[in-house]
Amino acid sequence: MTHATFDAPQPDRAFDAPESDRAFDAPTVIRTKRDGGALSDAAIDWVIDAYTHGRIADAQMSALLMAIFLRGMSGAEITRWTAAMIASGERFDFGDLRRDGTPLALVDKHSTGGVGDKITIPLVPVVMACGGSVPQAAGRGLGHTGGTLDKLESIAGFTAELSEDRIRQQLRDIGAAVFAAGELAPADRKIYALRDVTATTESLPLIASSVMSKKIAEGTRALVLDTKVGAGAFLKTEAESRELARTMVELGAAHGVATRAVLTDMNTPLGRAVGNAVEVAESLEVLAGGGPDDVVELTLTLAREMLDAAGLDAVDPAQTLRDGTAMDQFRRLVAAQGGDLAKPLPLGAHTETVSATRGGTMGDIDAMAVGLAVWRLGAGRSEPGQRVQFGAGLRIHRRPGEPVAAGAPLFTLYTDTPQRLGAALAELDGGWTVGDHPPPARPLIIDRITSRSRA
Ligand code: URA
């Protein structure tokens, strides 16, 4: 893929359906991309608008997404596709909001999708406790990866369906709102749901445009992108992930959002819990000053990047986990969105435990195998709009490098549907080892990419 210039284009929002539908038709657009051609700006504007408004069938959009998946897009096409997705809905602006007479330091983070990636849950309250304000349009599960909204909705009463007024009020009063994108980039909402069930998630242009259309429209001033690398990431090689990070950073800059990316390892799941409510439970441990080291390290790394991007450096984010101020902020956020942390988190009633057949040292745990196992348990979707099981998930009892005794439990699986256990166990099979030596150490934080660091 070549990078063209990233000047933000301004597609015409007032599409005239009959005129534009006379100029284009879906089969021709699909064929152009299928045969390796480039889509014109006008064709991209038309296709996004027509699909958003139901004038292109899901079957046709699925074919186009598969053609994009197979053929890719140029930098110019990605830029236009992203701009058209932003133009499909509203764009929030919170620049007028003040707290104690001071403009809000608006900053957000987004992950390109991982396994056990619950980082938003402890991160947002840490940043709130350090004085930042986080307007976060979050997503649902995609493919083998979990979604922040599915996790947070496992808290009794929690709602992510917030009006713009309510988001503004929360930002002013408590400094954060985590919400479903709603009328922000509605084209992404439809395309995201279609990608989830048509095996078209793992595409650089589709990931970059999906992430950045929501993030540019949500009204943040600064953005940190946690770009995953490895077996459990959508893009497997470091080179592809770097390219994705650079593409998103340039898209953000072109639209006036100060964007930087951190490349992080996603070969092994993050932490010891993967699923919906089990990840909330682990996040609460982190907010209480404990939790797995890798989850704490990534939370604090991203918090420091966010605070730096927002020009806030007075408070040490680690202190907010030690002194309970981040936990206080999480309680305020959950309460503001109707959640009740006093109610127990759900846990699937049917369980299966995988135990070690020999003693030794836990080897690598394949994030993709775990992600697929948890998806099979019911934590994700196989049809658009399907309800996820909040109690579905998996606990990892031994992390890579930890000692294992013969017969010791390694994983516990949870689901509400016992018939799902067999398929989940099959996904997990071969995704872990116990050996005589620890696996090679891999850094969690691989690199940072900023607009200026681009060659
Ligand atoms: N997150 C998104 O919002 N979109 C993707 O395509 C992947 C991760």
Short mmCIF file of C-alpha atoms and ligand atoms in Angstrom, two decimals:
data_model
loop_
_atom_site.label_atom_id
_atom_site.label_comp_id
_atom_site.label_asym_id
_atom_site.label_seq_id
_atom_site.Cartn_x
_atom_site.Cartn_y
_atom_site.Cartn_z
CA MET A 1 0.00 0.00 0.00
CA THR A 2 1.38 3.44 -0.81
CA HIS A 3 0.66 6.50 1.25
CA ALA A 4 -0.80 9.43 -0.56
CA THR A 5 -1.09 12.76 1.19
CA PHE A 6 -3.44 12.73 4.18
CA ASP A 7 -5.25 16.03 3.72
CA ALA A 8 -8.69 15.43 5.14
CA PRO A 9 -11.13 15.40 2.21
CA GLN A 10 -14.59 16.84 2.64
CA PRO A 11 -17.14 14.62 0.94
CA ASP A 12 -20.43 16.21 0.06
CA ARG A 13 -22.79 15.27 2.89
CA ALA A 14 -25.92 16.16 0.97
CA PHE A 15 -25.96 13.17 -1.34
CA ASP A 16 -28.87 13.15 -3.67
CA ALA A 17 -29.89 9.52 -3.73
CA PRO A 18 -31.59 9.27 -7.12
CA GLU A 19 -28.80 11.23 -8.91
CA SER A 20 -25.98 9.35 -7.25
CA ASP A 21 -27.70 6.02 -7.72
CA ARG A 22 -27.90 6.78 -11.45
CA ALA A 23 -24.14 7.45 -11.51
CA PHE A 24 -23.08 4.25 -9.72
CA ASP A 25 -24.20 0.71 -9.16
CA ALA A 26 -22.94 -1.82 -6.64
CA PRO A 27 -21.90 -4.59 -9.06
CA THR A 28 -19.61 -2.20 -10.96
CA VAL A 29 -18.00 -0.90 -7.77
CA ILE A 30 -17.51 -4.48 -6.51
CA ARG A 31 -16.06 -5.58 -9.85
CA THR A 32 -13.62 -2.65 -9.92
CA LYS A 33 -12.18 -3.63 -6.55
CA ARG A 34 -12.41 -7.38 -7.25
CA ASP A 35 -10.23 -6.86 -10.33
CA GLY A 36 -7.64 -4.82 -8.42
CA GLY A 37 -8.72 -1.34 -9.52
CA ALA A 38 -8.87 1.79 -7.37
CA LEU A 39 -12.21 3.21 -6.24
CA SER A 40 -12.73 6.86 -7.14
CA ASP A 41 -13.62 9.41 -4.45
CA ALA A 42 -17.13 9.67 -5.87
CA ALA A 43 -17.59 5.89 -5.88
CA ILE A 44 -16.45 5.67 -2.24
CA ASP A 45 -18.75 8.53 -1.16
CA TRP A 46 -21.64 6.85 -2.96
CA VAL A 47 -21.06 3.37 -1.61
CA ILE A 48 -20.75 4.51 2.02
CA ASP A 49 -23.81 6.73 1.80
CA ALA A 50 -25.90 4.15 -0.07
CA TYR A 51 -25.03 1.37 2.38
CA THR A 52 -25.67 3.56 5.41
CA HIS A 53 -29.13 4.37 4.07
CA GLY A 54 -30.02 0.83 3.02
CA ARG A 55 -29.72 1.28 -0.76
CA ILE A 56 -27.03 -1.40 -1.01
CA ALA A 57 -27.83 -4.91 0.25
CA ASP A 58 -25.73 -6.62 2.93
CA ALA A 59 -24.80 -9.28 0.33
CA GLN A 60 -23.35 -6.61 -1.98
CA MET A 61 -21.46 -4.86 0.81
CA SER A 62 -20.13 -8.23 1.98
CA ALA A 63 -18.76 -8.87 -1.52
CA LEU A 64 -17.14 -5.43 -1.62
CA LEU A 65 -15.60 -5.92 1.84
CA MET A 66 -14.17 -9.26 0.74
CA ALA A 67 -12.75 -7.62 -2.40
CA ILE A 68 -11.14 -4.93 -0.22
CA PHE A 69 -9.86 -7.63 2.13
CA LEU A 70 -8.22 -9.45 -0.79
CA ARG A 71 -7.08 -6.47 -2.89
CA GLY A 72 -6.33 -3.80 -0.27
CA MET A 73 -6.66 -0.06 -0.73
CA SER A 74 -4.25 2.76 -1.54
CA GLY A 75 -3.57 5.50 1.01
CA ALA A 76 -5.84 7.83 -0.99
CA GLU A 77 -8.70 5.30 -0.93
CA ILE A 78 -8.33 4.75 2.84
CA THR A 79 -8.34 8.50 3.43
CA ARG A 80 -11.52 8.98 1.42
CA TRP A 81 -13.25 5.89 2.84
CA THR A 82 -12.55 7.15 6.38
CA ALA A 83 -13.78 10.66 5.57
CA ALA A 84 -16.96 9.26 4.03
CA MET A 85 -17.59 7.15 7.14
CA ILE A 86 -17.14 10.21 9.37
CA ALA A 87 -19.52 12.16 7.11
CA SER A 88 -22.14 9.40 7.42
CA GLY A 89 -23.07 10.75 10.87
CA GLU A 90 -22.51 13.44 13.45
CA ARG A 91 -19.16 14.75 14.69
CA PHE A 92 -19.11 15.78 18.36
CA ASP A 93 -17.29 18.89 19.53
CA PHE A 94 -16.68 19.30 23.26
CA GLY A 95 -14.30 22.25 22.86
CA ASP A 96 -16.73 24.54 24.74
CA LEU A 97 -16.86 22.38 27.91
CA ARG A 98 -15.16 23.74 31.04
CA ARG A 99 -14.50 22.43 34.54
CA ASP A 100 -13.66 25.10 37.14
CA GLY A 101 -13.39 27.54 34.24
CA THR A 102 -10.70 25.47 32.48
CA PRO A 103 -11.22 23.73 29.10
CA LEU A 104 -11.32 19.96 29.42
CA ALA A 105 -8.16 18.04 28.54
CA LEU A 106 -9.91 15.67 26.10
CA VAL A 107 -7.98 12.49 25.38
CA ASP A 108 -8.88 8.93 24.44
CA LYS A 109 -7.30 5.57 23.65
CA HIS A 110 -8.38 2.81 21.27
CA SER A 111 -7.07 -0.70 20.77
CA THR A 112 -6.95 -2.46 17.42
CA GLY A 113 -8.34 -5.54 19.15
CA GLY A 114 -6.85 -8.16 21.41
CA VAL A 115 -7.57 -11.12 23.68
CA GLY A 116 -8.03 -10.36 27.36
CA ASP A 117 -7.68 -6.69 26.44
CA LYS A 118 -9.66 -5.10 29.27
CA ILE A 119 -7.30 -2.12 29.48
CA THR A 120 -9.95 0.55 28.86
CA ILE A 121 -11.69 -0.45 32.10
CA PRO A 122 -8.86 0.45 34.50
CA LEU A 123 -7.31 3.04 32.15
CA VAL A 124 -10.22 5.46 31.84
CA PRO A 125 -10.57 5.96 35.63
CA VAL A 126 -6.78 6.33 36.02
CA VAL A 127 -6.80 9.13 33.45
CA MET A 128 -9.87 10.71 35.10
CA ALA A 129 -8.05 10.64 38.45
CA CYS A 130 -5.11 12.43 36.82
CA GLY A 131 -7.30 15.26 35.48
CA GLY A 132 -7.99 14.02 31.94
CA SER A 133 -11.42 13.86 30.31
CA VAL A 134 -12.20 10.80 28.19
CA PRO A 135 -15.00 10.80 25.58
CA GLN A 136 -14.84 7.16 24.52
CA ALA A 137 -16.90 5.70 21.70
CA ALA A 138 -16.25 2.03 22.40
CA GLY A 139 -16.97 -1.10 20.39
CA ARG A 140 -18.44 -4.55 20.80
CA GLY A 141 -16.61 -7.83 20.24
CA LEU A 142 -15.18 -8.35 16.78
CA GLY A 143 -14.16 -11.83 15.60
CA HIS A 144 -12.04 -13.54 18.25
CA THR A 145 -11.46 -10.29 20.16
CA GLY A 146 -13.62 -8.94 22.97
CA GLY A 147 -15.36 -5.56 23.03
CA THR A 148 -15.33 -3.02 25.86
CA LEU A 149 -19.09 -2.50 25.66
CA ASP A 150 -19.88 -6.22 25.97
CA LYS A 151 -17.64 -6.33 29.05
CA LEU A 152 -19.02 -3.22 30.76
CA GLU A 153 -22.61 -4.26 30.05
CA SER A 154 -22.00 -7.34 32.21
CA ILE A 155 -22.29 -4.92 35.17
CA ALA A 156 -25.96 -4.94 36.25
CA GLY A 157 -27.77 -1.86 34.91
CA PHE A 158 -24.83 -0.42 32.97
CA THR A 159 -25.87 1.34 29.78
CA ALA A 160 -23.68 2.52 26.94
CA GLU A 161 -26.56 4.08 25.00
CA LEU A 162 -25.95 7.72 25.92
CA SER A 163 -27.38 10.81 24.24
CA GLU A 164 -25.00 13.61 23.27
CA ASP A 165 -26.41 15.71 26.13
CA ARG A 166 -25.69 12.97 28.64
CA ILE A 167 -22.14 12.52 27.29
CA ARG A 168 -21.55 16.28 27.63
CA GLN A 169 -22.92 16.28 31.16
CA GLN A 170 -20.77 13.31 32.22
CA LEU A 171 -17.64 14.86 30.71
CA ARG A 172 -18.32 18.10 32.59
CA ASP A 173 -19.29 16.46 35.88
CA ILE A 174 -17.04 13.43 36.19
CA GLY A 175 -14.60 13.55 33.25
CA ALA A 176 -15.56 10.50 31.18
CA ALA A 177 -18.25 8.72 29.19
CA VAL A 178 -17.93 5.29 27.56
CA PHE A 179 -20.64 4.96 24.96
CA ALA A 180 -21.86 3.09 21.90
CA ALA A 181 -21.03 5.12 18.82
CA GLY A 182 -24.74 5.60 18.04
CA GLU A 183 -25.02 8.32 15.43
CA LEU A 184 -21.24 8.72 15.18
CA ALA A 185 -20.00 7.08 11.98
CA PRO A 186 -23.14 4.94 11.51
CA ALA A 187 -21.51 3.52 8.39
CA ASP A 188 -18.91 1.92 10.64
CA ARG A 189 -21.59 0.46 12.89
CA LYS A 190 -23.13 -1.40 9.93
CA ILE A 191 -19.84 -2.35 8.29
CA TYR A 192 -18.31 -3.46 11.62
CA ALA A 193 -21.24 -5.80 12.29
CA LEU A 194 -21.00 -7.20 8.75
CA ARG A 195 -17.21 -7.70 8.98
CA ASP A 196 -17.71 -9.59 12.23
CA VAL A 197 -19.73 -12.30 10.48
CA THR A 198 -18.13 -12.35 7.00
CA ALA A 199 -14.47 -13.09 7.91
CA THR A 200 -13.38 -9.64 6.71
CA THR A 201 -12.02 -8.21 9.94
CA GLU A 202 -8.30 -8.74 9.29
CA SER A 203 -7.85 -5.97 6.75
CA LEU A 204 -5.59 -2.95 7.25
CA PRO A 205 -7.78 -0.46 5.34
CA LEU A 206 -10.95 -1.68 7.06
CA ILE A 207 -9.41 -1.60 10.56
CA ALA A 208 -7.80 1.84 10.05
CA SER A 209 -10.99 3.43 8.70
CA SER A 210 -13.19 1.76 11.32
CA VAL A 211 -11.08 2.89 14.27
CA MET A 212 -10.37 6.40 13.00
CA SER A 213 -13.88 7.25 11.77
CA LYS A 214 -15.25 6.67 15.30
CA LYS A 215 -12.35 8.31 17.07
CA ILE A 216 -12.33 11.43 14.88
CA ALA A 217 -16.11 11.78 15.17
CA GLU A 218 -16.24 11.29 18.97
CA GLY A 219 -14.76 14.72 19.71
CA THR A 220 -11.46 13.84 21.39
CA ARG A 221 -8.56 16.25 20.92
CA ALA A 222 -5.80 13.68 21.47
CA LEU A 223 -5.69 9.95 20.86
CA VAL A 224 -3.42 7.04 21.78
CA LEU A 225 -3.75 3.90 19.67
CA ASP A 226 -2.79 0.56 21.20
CA THR A 227 -1.80 -1.28 18.04
CA LYS A 228 -1.53 -5.00 18.66
CA VAL A 229 1.17 -7.23 17.18
CA GLY A 230 1.24 -11.03 17.10
CA ALA A 231 -0.85 -14.20 17.02
CA GLY A 232 -3.93 -12.71 18.70
CA ALA A 233 -3.90 -9.45 16.69
CA PHE A 234 -5.91 -8.98 13.51
CA LEU A 235 -2.69 -8.24 11.61
CA LYS A 236 -0.04 -10.82 12.46
CA THR A 237 3.30 -9.34 11.46
CA GLU A 238 5.04 -6.42 13.11
CA ALA A 239 5.51 -4.81 9.68
CA GLU A 240 1.74 -4.85 9.01
CA SER A 241 0.98 -3.51 12.48
CA ARG A 242 3.49 -0.69 12.01
CA GLU A 243 1.89 0.19 8.71
CA LEU A 244 -1.54 0.18 10.37
CA ALA A 245 -0.28 2.41 13.18
CA ARG A 246 1.31 4.89 10.76
CA THR A 247 -1.83 4.98 8.63
CA MET A 248 -4.06 5.72 11.65
CA VAL A 249 -1.66 8.33 13.07
CA GLU A 250 -1.67 10.18 9.74
CA LEU A 251 -5.46 9.96 9.44
CA GLY A 252 -5.80 11.47 12.92
CA ALA A 253 -3.37 14.28 12.14
CA ALA A 254 -5.19 15.09 8.88
CA HIS A 255 -8.41 15.57 10.85
CA GLY A 256 -6.89 17.68 13.66
CA VAL A 257 -6.66 14.93 16.30
CA ALA A 258 -3.16 14.68 17.85
CA THR A 259 -2.63 10.95 17.41
CA ARG A 260 0.17 8.62 18.46
CA ALA A 261 0.42 4.84 18.57
CA VAL A 262 2.06 2.28 20.83
CA LEU A 263 2.87 -1.15 19.37
CA THR A 264 2.20 -3.84 21.98
CA ASP A 265 2.57 -7.61 22.10
CA MET A 266 -0.55 -9.71 21.54
CA ASN A 267 0.93 -13.19 21.15
CA THR A 268 -0.35 -14.17 24.59
CA PRO A 269 -3.63 -13.02 26.18
CA LEU A 270 -3.40 -10.05 28.53
CA GLY A 271 -3.80 -10.98 32.19
CA ARG A 272 -5.45 -14.08 33.61
CA ALA A 273 -9.06 -13.54 32.57
CA VAL A 274 -10.60 -13.56 29.07
CA GLY A 275 -14.33 -13.02 28.45
CA ASN A 276 -16.87 -10.43 29.53
CA ALA A 277 -17.63 -10.25 33.29
CA VAL A 278 -14.39 -12.10 34.18
CA GLU A 279 -12.45 -9.24 32.62
CA VAL A 280 -14.40 -6.67 34.64
CA ALA A 281 -13.52 -8.65 37.78
CA GLU A 282 -9.83 -8.59 36.85
CA SER A 283 -10.01 -4.86 36.12
CA LEU A 284 -11.41 -4.29 39.62
CA GLU A 285 -8.35 -6.11 41.02
CA VAL A 286 -6.10 -3.71 39.10
CA LEU A 287 -8.07 -0.71 40.36
CA ALA A 288 -7.70 -2.08 43.89
CA GLY A 289 -3.90 -1.95 43.50
CA GLY A 290 -3.33 -5.60 42.49
CA GLY A 291 -3.97 -7.56 39.30
CA PRO A 292 -1.63 -9.16 36.78
CA ASP A 293 1.65 -7.36 36.07
CA ASP A 294 1.11 -7.11 32.31
CA VAL A 295 -2.33 -5.51 32.70
CA VAL A 296 -0.92 -2.98 35.18
CA GLU A 297 2.10 -2.24 32.96
CA LEU A 298 0.01 -1.63 29.85
CA THR A 299 -2.54 0.45 31.76
CA LEU A 300 0.17 2.72 33.13
CA THR A 301 2.07 2.96 29.83
CA LEU A 302 -1.05 4.03 27.98
CA ALA A 303 -2.07 6.38 30.81
CA ARG A 304 1.32 8.13 30.62
CA GLU A 305 0.97 8.48 26.84
CA MET A 306 -2.56 9.88 27.20
CA LEU A 307 -1.57 12.34 29.90
CA ASP A 308 1.43 13.48 27.89
CA ALA A 309 -0.70 13.89 24.76
CA ALA A 310 -3.21 15.95 26.78
CA GLY A 311 -0.48 18.10 28.34
CA LEU A 312 -1.11 16.72 31.85
CA ASP A 313 1.86 15.46 33.81
CA ALA A 314 1.31 16.61 37.40
CA VAL A 315 -0.02 13.30 38.79
CA ASP A 316 1.73 9.90 38.67
CA PRO A 317 -0.87 7.44 37.29
CA ALA A 318 0.58 4.59 39.40
CA GLN A 319 -0.28 6.58 42.53
CA THR A 320 -3.99 6.56 41.56
CA LEU A 321 -4.01 2.74 41.69
CA ARG A 322 -2.23 2.73 45.05
CA ASP A 323 -4.34 5.38 46.77
CA GLY A 324 -7.76 4.26 45.46
CA THR A 325 -8.56 7.45 43.54
CA ALA A 326 -8.80 5.54 40.25
CA MET A 327 -11.23 3.06 41.88
CA ASP A 328 -13.31 6.00 43.13
CA GLN A 329 -13.46 7.37 39.58
CA PHE A 330 -14.52 3.98 38.20
CA ARG A 331 -17.36 3.82 40.72
CA ARG A 332 -18.50 7.30 39.67
CA LEU A 333 -18.36 6.37 36.00
CA VAL A 334 -20.31 3.14 36.46
CA ALA A 335 -22.92 4.85 38.66
CA ALA A 336 -23.32 7.70 36.13
CA GLN A 337 -24.13 5.09 33.46
CA GLY A 338 -26.64 3.24 35.63
CA GLY A 339 -24.40 0.36 36.72
CA ASP A 340 -24.54 -1.28 40.13
CA LEU A 341 -21.23 -2.73 41.30
CA ALA A 342 -22.85 -4.06 44.48
CA LYS A 343 -24.61 -6.74 42.39
CA PRO A 344 -22.48 -9.84 41.70
CA LEU A 345 -20.90 -10.15 38.26
CA PRO A 346 -22.30 -13.08 36.25
CA LEU A 347 -20.24 -16.25 35.81
CA GLY A 348 -21.24 -19.13 33.51
CA ALA A 349 -22.76 -22.00 35.51
CA HIS A 350 -21.12 -24.74 33.43
CA THR A 351 -17.38 -25.17 33.75
CA GLU A 352 -14.57 -27.36 32.51
CA THR A 353 -11.01 -27.35 33.81
CA VAL A 354 -7.93 -28.19 31.77
CA SER A 355 -5.15 -29.65 33.94
CA ALA A 356 -1.46 -30.32 33.34
CA THR A 357 -0.56 -33.89 32.43
CA ARG A 358 3.06 -33.28 33.46
CA GLY A 359 5.03 -30.90 35.62
CA GLY A 360 7.39 -28.22 34.27
CA THR A 361 7.07 -24.61 33.18
CA MET A 362 4.13 -23.04 31.39
CA GLY A 363 5.11 -22.23 27.80
CA ASP A 364 3.51 -19.71 25.44
CA ILE A 365 -0.29 -19.48 25.46
CA ASP A 366 -1.62 -18.73 21.97
CA ALA A 367 -3.87 -15.66 22.16
CA MET A 368 -5.79 -16.68 19.04
CA ALA A 369 -6.61 -20.15 20.46
CA VAL A 370 -7.84 -18.57 23.70
CA GLY A 371 -9.82 -15.87 21.85
CA LEU A 372 -11.57 -18.47 19.70
CA ALA A 373 -12.26 -20.71 22.73
CA VAL A 374 -13.91 -17.81 24.57
CA TRP A 375 -15.89 -16.87 21.47
CA ARG A 376 -17.12 -20.51 21.28
CA LEU A 377 -18.14 -20.31 24.95
CA GLY A 378 -20.59 -17.55 23.97
CA ALA A 379 -18.67 -14.36 24.77
CA GLY A 380 -18.83 -13.19 21.11
CA ARG A 381 -21.19 -13.32 18.13
CA SER A 382 -21.57 -15.51 15.06
CA GLU A 383 -24.63 -13.64 13.73
CA PRO A 384 -25.25 -9.90 13.57
CA GLY A 385 -26.97 -8.53 16.67
CA GLN A 386 -26.68 -11.81 18.62
CA ARG A 387 -26.74 -11.47 22.43
CA VAL A 388 -23.47 -12.36 24.08
CA GLN A 389 -23.21 -14.34 27.32
CA PHE A 390 -21.86 -12.01 30.00
CA GLY A 391 -20.76 -14.95 32.15
CA ALA A 392 -18.84 -16.73 29.36
CA GLY A 393 -15.09 -16.70 29.75
CA LEU A 394 -11.87 -18.38 30.71
CA ARG A 395 -9.43 -18.07 33.59
CA ILE A 396 -5.73 -18.73 33.07
CA HIS A 397 -4.22 -20.29 36.20
CA ARG A 398 -0.63 -20.42 34.97
CA ARG A 399 0.90 -17.65 32.86
CA PRO A 400 3.87 -18.30 30.53
CA GLY A 401 7.03 -18.91 32.55
CA GLU A 402 5.23 -19.96 35.76
CA PRO A 403 5.97 -23.35 37.36
CA VAL A 404 3.40 -26.11 36.82
CA ALA A 405 2.88 -29.24 38.93
CA ALA A 406 1.52 -32.40 37.27
CA GLY A 407 -2.28 -32.38 37.63
CA ALA A 408 -2.46 -28.66 38.45
CA PRO A 409 -5.34 -26.70 36.84
CA LEU A 410 -4.19 -24.55 33.91
CA PHE A 411 -7.45 -23.11 32.53
CA THR A 412 -11.07 -22.98 33.70
CA LEU A 413 -13.78 -22.39 31.08
CA TYR A 414 -17.22 -20.91 31.90
CA THR A 415 -20.43 -20.87 29.87
CA ASP A 416 -24.20 -20.88 30.33
CA THR A 417 -24.49 -23.45 27.50
CA PRO A 418 -22.79 -26.78 28.30
CA GLN A 419 -22.96 -27.89 24.63
CA ARG A 420 -20.43 -25.15 23.87
CA LEU A 421 -17.69 -26.63 26.06
CA GLY A 422 -16.55 -29.29 23.56
CA ALA A 423 -15.91 -26.83 20.72
CA ALA A 424 -14.18 -24.41 23.11
CA LEU A 425 -11.87 -27.14 24.40
CA ALA A 426 -11.06 -28.10 20.80
CA GLU A 427 -10.03 -24.47 20.03
CA LEU A 428 -7.79 -24.41 23.10
CA ASP A 429 -6.20 -27.74 22.24
CA GLY A 430 -2.66 -27.21 20.95
CA GLY A 431 -2.72 -23.56 22.00
CA TRP A 432 -0.47 -24.01 25.03
CA THR A 433 2.45 -26.15 26.20
CA VAL A 434 4.13 -27.20 29.42
CA GLY A 435 7.87 -27.76 28.95
CA ASP A 436 11.18 -27.90 30.73
CA HIS A 437 12.17 -24.28 30.10
CA PRO A 438 10.39 -20.92 30.18
CA PRO A 439 9.42 -19.50 26.76
CA PRO A 440 11.61 -16.71 25.35
CA ALA A 441 10.83 -13.37 27.04
CA ARG A 442 9.06 -10.85 24.79
CA PRO A 443 8.65 -7.16 25.62
CA LEU A 444 5.03 -6.09 26.11
CA ILE A 445 5.72 -2.59 24.80
CA ILE A 446 7.40 -2.84 21.39
CA ASP A 447 7.57 0.70 20.05
CA ARG A 448 5.91 4.12 19.84
CA ILE A 449 4.88 5.78 16.61
CA THR A 450 4.16 9.46 16.33
CA SER A 451 3.44 11.60 13.34
CA ARG A 452 6.93 13.06 13.44
CA SER A 453 8.66 9.67 13.81
CA ARG A 454 7.48 8.66 10.37
CA ALA A 455 10.38 8.49 7.92
N1 URA B 1 -11.51 -1.69 16.54
C1 URA B 1 -12.37 -1.07 15.70
O1 URA B 1 -13.05 -0.13 16.08
N2 URA B 1 -12.45 -1.50 14.45
C2 URA B 1 -11.71 -2.52 13.98
O2 URA B 1 -11.83 -2.83 12.81
C3 URA B 1 -10.82 -3.17 14.84
C4 URA B 1 -10.73 -2.73 16.13
#
